[in-house]
Tab-separated table of C-alpha atoms in Angstrom:
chain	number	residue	atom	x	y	z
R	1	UNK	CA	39.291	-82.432	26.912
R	2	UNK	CA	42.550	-83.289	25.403
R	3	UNK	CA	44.175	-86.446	24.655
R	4	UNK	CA	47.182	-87.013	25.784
R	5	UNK	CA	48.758	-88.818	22.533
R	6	UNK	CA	51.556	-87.348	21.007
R	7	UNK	CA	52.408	-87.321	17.347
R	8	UNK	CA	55.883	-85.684	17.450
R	9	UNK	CA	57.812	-86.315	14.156
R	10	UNK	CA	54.695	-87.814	12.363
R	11	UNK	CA	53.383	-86.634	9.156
R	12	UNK	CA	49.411	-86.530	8.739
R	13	UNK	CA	47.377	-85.857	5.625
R	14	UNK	CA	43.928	-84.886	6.160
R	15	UNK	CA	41.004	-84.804	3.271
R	16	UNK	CA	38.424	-82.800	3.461
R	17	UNK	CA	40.800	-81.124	6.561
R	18	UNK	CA	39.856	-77.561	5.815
R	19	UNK	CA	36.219	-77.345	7.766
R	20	UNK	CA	34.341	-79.381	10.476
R	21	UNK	CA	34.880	-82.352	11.823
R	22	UNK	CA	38.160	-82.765	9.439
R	23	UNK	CA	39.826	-79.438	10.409
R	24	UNK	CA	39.494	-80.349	14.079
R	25	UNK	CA	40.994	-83.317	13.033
R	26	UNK	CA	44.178	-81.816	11.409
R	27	UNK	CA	44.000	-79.301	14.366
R	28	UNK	CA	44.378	-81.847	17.178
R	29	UNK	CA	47.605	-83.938	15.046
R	30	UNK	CA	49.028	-80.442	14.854
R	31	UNK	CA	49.184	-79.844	18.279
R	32	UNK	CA	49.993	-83.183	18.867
R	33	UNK	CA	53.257	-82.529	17.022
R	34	UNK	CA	52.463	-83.885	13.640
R	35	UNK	CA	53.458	-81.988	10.230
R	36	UNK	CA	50.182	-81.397	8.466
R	37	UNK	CA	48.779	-81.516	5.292
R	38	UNK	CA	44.967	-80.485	3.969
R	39	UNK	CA	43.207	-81.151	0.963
R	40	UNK	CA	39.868	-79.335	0.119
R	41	UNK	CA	38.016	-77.919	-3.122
R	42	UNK	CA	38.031	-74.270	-1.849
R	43	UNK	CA	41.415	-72.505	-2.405
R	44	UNK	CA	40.361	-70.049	0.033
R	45	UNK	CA	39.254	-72.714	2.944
R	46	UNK	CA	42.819	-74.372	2.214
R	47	UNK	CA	44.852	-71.031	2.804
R	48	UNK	CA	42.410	-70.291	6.374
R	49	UNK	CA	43.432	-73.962	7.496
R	50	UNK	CA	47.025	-74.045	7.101
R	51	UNK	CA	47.592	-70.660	8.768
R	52	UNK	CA	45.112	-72.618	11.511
R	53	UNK	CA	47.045	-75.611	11.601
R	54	UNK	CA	50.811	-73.613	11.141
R	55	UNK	CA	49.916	-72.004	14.428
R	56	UNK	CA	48.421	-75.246	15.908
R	57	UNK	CA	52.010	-76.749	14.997
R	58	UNK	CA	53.693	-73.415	16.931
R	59	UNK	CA	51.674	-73.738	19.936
R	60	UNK	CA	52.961	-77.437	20.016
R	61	UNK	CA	56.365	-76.574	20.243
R	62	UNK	CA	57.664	-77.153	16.379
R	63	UNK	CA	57.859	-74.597	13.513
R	64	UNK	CA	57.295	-76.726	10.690
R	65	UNK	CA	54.412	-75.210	8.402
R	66	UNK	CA	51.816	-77.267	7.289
R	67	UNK	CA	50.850	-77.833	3.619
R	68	UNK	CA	47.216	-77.239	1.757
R	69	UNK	CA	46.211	-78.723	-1.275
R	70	UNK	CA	42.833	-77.339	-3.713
R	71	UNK	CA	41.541	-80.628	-5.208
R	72	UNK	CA	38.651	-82.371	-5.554
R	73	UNK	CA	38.542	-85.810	-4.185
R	74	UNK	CA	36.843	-87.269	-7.425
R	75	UNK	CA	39.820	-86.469	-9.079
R	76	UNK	CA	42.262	-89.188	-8.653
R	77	UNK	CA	45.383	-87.625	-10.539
R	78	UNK	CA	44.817	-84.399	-8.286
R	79	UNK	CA	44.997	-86.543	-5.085
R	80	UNK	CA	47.890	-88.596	-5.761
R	81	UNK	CA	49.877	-85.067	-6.931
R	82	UNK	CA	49.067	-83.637	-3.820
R	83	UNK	CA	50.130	-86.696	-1.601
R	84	UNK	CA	53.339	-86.909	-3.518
R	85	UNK	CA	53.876	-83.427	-3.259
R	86	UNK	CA	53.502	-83.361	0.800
R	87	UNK	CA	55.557	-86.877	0.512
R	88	UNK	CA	58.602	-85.191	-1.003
R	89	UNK	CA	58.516	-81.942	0.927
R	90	UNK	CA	57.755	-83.628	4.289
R	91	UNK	CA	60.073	-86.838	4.155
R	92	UNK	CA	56.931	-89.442	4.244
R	93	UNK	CA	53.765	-90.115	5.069
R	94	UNK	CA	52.543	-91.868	7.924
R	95	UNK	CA	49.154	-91.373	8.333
R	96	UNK	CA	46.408	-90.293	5.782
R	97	UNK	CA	42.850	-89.485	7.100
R	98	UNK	CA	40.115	-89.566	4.116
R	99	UNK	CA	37.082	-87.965	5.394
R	100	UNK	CA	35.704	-85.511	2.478
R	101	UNK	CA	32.035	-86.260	2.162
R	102	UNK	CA	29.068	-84.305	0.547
R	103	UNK	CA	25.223	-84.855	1.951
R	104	UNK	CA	22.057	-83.619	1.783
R	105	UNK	CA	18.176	-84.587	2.484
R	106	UNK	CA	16.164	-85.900	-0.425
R	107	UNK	CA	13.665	-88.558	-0.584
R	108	UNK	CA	14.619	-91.861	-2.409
R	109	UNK	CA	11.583	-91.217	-4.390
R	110	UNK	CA	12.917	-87.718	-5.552
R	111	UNK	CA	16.169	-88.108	-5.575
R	112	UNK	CA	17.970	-87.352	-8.935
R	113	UNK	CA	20.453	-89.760	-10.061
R	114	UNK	CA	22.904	-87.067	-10.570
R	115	UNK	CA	22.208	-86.221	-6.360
R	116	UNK	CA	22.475	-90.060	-6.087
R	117	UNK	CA	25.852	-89.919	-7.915
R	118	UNK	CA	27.775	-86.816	-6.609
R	119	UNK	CA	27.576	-88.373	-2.573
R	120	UNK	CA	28.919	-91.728	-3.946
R	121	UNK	CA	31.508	-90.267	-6.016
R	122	UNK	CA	32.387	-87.987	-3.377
R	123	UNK	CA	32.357	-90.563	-0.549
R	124	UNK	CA	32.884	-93.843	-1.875
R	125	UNK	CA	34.686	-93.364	-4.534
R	126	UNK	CA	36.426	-90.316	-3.269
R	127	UNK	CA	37.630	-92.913	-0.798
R	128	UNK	CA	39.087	-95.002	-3.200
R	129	UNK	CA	41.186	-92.456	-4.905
R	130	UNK	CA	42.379	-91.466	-1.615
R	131	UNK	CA	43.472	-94.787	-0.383
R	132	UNK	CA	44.591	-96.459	-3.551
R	133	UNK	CA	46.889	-93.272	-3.799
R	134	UNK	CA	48.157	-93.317	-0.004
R	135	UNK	CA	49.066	-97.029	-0.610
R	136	UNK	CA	52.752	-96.418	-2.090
R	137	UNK	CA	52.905	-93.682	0.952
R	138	UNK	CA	52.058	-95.757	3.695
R	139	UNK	CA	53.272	-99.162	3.043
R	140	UNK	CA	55.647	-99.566	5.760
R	141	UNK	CA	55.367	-100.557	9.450
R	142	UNK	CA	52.674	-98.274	11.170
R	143	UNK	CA	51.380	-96.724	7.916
R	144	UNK	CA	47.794	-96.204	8.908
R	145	UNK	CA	44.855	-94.687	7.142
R	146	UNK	CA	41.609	-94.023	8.663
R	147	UNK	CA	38.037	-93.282	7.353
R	148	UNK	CA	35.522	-90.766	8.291
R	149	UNK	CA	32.469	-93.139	8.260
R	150	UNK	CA	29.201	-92.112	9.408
R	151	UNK	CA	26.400	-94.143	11.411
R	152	UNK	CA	24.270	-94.410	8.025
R	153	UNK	CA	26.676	-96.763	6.733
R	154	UNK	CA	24.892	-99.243	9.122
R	155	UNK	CA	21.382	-97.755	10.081
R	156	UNK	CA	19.196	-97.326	7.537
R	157	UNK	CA	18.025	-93.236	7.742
R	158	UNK	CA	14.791	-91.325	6.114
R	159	UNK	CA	16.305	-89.144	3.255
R	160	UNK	CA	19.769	-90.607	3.171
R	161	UNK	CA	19.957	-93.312	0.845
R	162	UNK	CA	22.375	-91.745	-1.073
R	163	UNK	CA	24.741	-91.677	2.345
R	164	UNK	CA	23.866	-94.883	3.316
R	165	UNK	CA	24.684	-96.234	0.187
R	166	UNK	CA	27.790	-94.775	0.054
R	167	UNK	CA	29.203	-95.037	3.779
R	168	UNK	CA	28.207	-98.691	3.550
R	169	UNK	CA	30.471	-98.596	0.756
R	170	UNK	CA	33.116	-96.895	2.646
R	171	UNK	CA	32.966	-99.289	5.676
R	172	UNK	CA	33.370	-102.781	3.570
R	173	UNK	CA	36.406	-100.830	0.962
R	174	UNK	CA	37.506	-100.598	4.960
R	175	UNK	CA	37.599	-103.988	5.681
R	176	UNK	CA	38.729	-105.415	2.578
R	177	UNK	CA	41.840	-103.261	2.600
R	178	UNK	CA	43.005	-104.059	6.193
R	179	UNK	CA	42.976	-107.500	4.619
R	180	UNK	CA	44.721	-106.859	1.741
R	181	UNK	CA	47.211	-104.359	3.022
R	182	UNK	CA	47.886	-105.712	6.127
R	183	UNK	CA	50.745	-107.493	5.268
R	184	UNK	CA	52.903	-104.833	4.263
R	185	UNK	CA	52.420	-102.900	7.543
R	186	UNK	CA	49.454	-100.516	6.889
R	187	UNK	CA	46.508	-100.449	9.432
R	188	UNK	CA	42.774	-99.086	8.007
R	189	UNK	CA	40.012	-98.164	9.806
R	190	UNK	CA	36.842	-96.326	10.256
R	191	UNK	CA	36.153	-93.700	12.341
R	192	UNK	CA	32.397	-93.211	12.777
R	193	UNK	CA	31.184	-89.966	14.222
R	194	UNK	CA	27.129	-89.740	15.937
R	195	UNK	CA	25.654	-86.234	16.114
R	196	UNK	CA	28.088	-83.713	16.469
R	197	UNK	CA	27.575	-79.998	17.858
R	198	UNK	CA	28.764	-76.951	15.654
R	199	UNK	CA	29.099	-78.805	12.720
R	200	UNK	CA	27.537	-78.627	9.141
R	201	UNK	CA	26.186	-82.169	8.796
R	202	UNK	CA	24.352	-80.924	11.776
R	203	UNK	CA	22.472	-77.783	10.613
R	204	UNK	CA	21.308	-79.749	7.706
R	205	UNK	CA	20.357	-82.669	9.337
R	206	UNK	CA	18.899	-80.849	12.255
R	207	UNK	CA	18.186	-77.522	11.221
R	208	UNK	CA	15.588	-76.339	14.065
R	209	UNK	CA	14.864	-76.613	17.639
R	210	UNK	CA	12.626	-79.141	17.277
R	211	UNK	CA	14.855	-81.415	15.417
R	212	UNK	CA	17.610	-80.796	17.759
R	213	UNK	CA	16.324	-81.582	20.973
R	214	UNK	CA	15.249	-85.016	18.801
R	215	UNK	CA	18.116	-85.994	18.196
R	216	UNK	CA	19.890	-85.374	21.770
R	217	UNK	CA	17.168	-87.628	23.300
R	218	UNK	CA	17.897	-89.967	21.063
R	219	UNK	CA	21.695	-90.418	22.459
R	220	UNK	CA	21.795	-92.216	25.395
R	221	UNK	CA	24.162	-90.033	26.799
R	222	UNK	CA	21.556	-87.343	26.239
R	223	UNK	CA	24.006	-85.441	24.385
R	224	UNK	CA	25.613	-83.924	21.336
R	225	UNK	CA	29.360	-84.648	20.810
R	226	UNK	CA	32.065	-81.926	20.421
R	227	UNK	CA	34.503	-82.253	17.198
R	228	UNK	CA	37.179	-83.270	19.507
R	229	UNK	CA	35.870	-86.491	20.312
R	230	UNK	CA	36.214	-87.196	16.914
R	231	UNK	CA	39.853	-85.914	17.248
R	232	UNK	CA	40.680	-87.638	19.980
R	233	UNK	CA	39.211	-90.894	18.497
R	234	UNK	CA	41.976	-90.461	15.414
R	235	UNK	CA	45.267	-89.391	17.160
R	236	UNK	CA	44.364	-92.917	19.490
R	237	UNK	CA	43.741	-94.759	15.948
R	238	UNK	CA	47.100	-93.484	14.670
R	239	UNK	CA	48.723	-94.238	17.421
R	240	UNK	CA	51.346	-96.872	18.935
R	241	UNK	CA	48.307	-98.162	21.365
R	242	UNK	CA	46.324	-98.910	18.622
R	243	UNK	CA	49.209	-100.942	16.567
R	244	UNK	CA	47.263	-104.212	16.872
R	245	UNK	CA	43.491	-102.464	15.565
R	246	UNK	CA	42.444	-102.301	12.053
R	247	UNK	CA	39.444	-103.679	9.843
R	248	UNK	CA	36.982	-102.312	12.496
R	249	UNK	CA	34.363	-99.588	12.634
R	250	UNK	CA	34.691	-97.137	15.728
R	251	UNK	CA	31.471	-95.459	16.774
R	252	UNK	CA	32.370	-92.412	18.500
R	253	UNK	CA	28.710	-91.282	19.476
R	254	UNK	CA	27.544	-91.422	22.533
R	255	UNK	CA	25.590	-95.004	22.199
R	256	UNK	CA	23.930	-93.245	19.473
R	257	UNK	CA	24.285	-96.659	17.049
R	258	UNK	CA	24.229	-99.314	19.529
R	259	UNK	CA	20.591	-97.447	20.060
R	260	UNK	CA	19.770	-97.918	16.414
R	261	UNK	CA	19.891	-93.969	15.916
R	262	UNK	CA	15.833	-93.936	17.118
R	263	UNK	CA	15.226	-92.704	14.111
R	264	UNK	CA	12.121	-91.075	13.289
R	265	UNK	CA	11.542	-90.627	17.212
């Protein structure tokens, strides 16, 4: 299902836009009318996405091509070239979505520091560099910039304390910047996706059968969730009916949180 929130004349940024949950993302501002821009670490994934998201912008009834962008989130002077580039070539910036992540499963007790320290540089802050960058961008009236957060930032989860550790992270830097940036016009918030189908956070986290079926009875709605939910989630974040919402935390997941995950179930 569709939403039916248009973003015609807007300029989105996604991180991390070139696979997943972030592409569909990107996708669903494109054909909401938005001009697009992606940022990922594979040259290759960037070129696939913005002929992806060019056509997405066709089928929406504009011809304006969207932009890609081969960085690496941990590099900060990468990520504000890239949002100053789109800036100039695309007349502003009004929203910037930060959702690159990294995860895996390891034990606390095995987990190397350098595992530790790649998620929480890549995450956290990843998420910093973004944001701190987008600020000059999006300091106006409506300039909104939205996290991808995940449920471990509040549940504690079996062989994810490094993505615990650093969504938590990612949630508070969340809060404290609607606070501080709210006076100059920019909203922030998180976005917080529960098991979603198709994805790669998926196949590692449930990579069986077994595991699978696990997890759907473990949503109330006795379901995975499609990437558009996520989607549709964002273009209602970025939009004029949510001009009054920032500093919170938006579970899209099926009841998946408010059921404290069942983990281990």
């Amino acid at each position: 299902m569709q939403a039916t929130f248009r973003c015609d004349g807007s300029t989105v940024f996604v991180f991390g836009g070139t696979s997943g949950i972030n592409l569909g993302i990107a996708e669903a501002f494109a054909e909401a009318g938005a001009t697009v821009a992606v940022a990922s670490r594979s040259a290759g994934k960037v070129e696939a996405a913005v002929a992806r998201l060019t056509d997405a912008g066709k089928r929406s009834g504009h011809d304006r091509p969207a932009s890609g962008y081969a960085l690496d989130v941990r590099d900060a002077a990468a990520v504000g070239t890239a949002l100053d580039a789109f800036a100039s070539a695309a007349g502003g910036i009004d929203v910037v979505v930060s959702g690159a992540a990294g995860n895996f499963l390891a034990s606390a007790a095995t987990l190397s520091p350098n595992g530790f320290k790649a998620v929480v540089d890549i995450d956290l802050l990843g998420s910093f560099h973004v944001a701190r960058a987008a600020y000059a961008h999006l300091r106006k009236p409506g300039g909104c910039l939205i996290h991808i957060s995940a449920p471990q930032a509040s549940i504690a989860m079996p062989m994810q304390a490094h993505v615990c550790a650093a969504k938590a992270g990612v949630d508070m830097l969340t809060r404290t910047l609607a606070l501080e940036w709210g006076p100059v016009g920019i909203r922030v918030n998180s976005v917080s996706p529960g098991p979603i189908d198709d994805t790669e956070g998926m196949r590692r986290l449930a990579p069986d059968e077994a595991s699978r079926d696990r997890c759907v009875r473990s949503v109330p709605m006795r379901r995975m969730g499609d990437v558009r939910d996520i989607a549709n989630a964002c273009l209602f974040v970025a939009s004029d009916a949510a001009s009054y919402v920032s500093g919170t935390v938006i579970p899209v997941d099926g009841g998946w949180a408010a059921a404290g995950a069942n983990v281990g179930s």
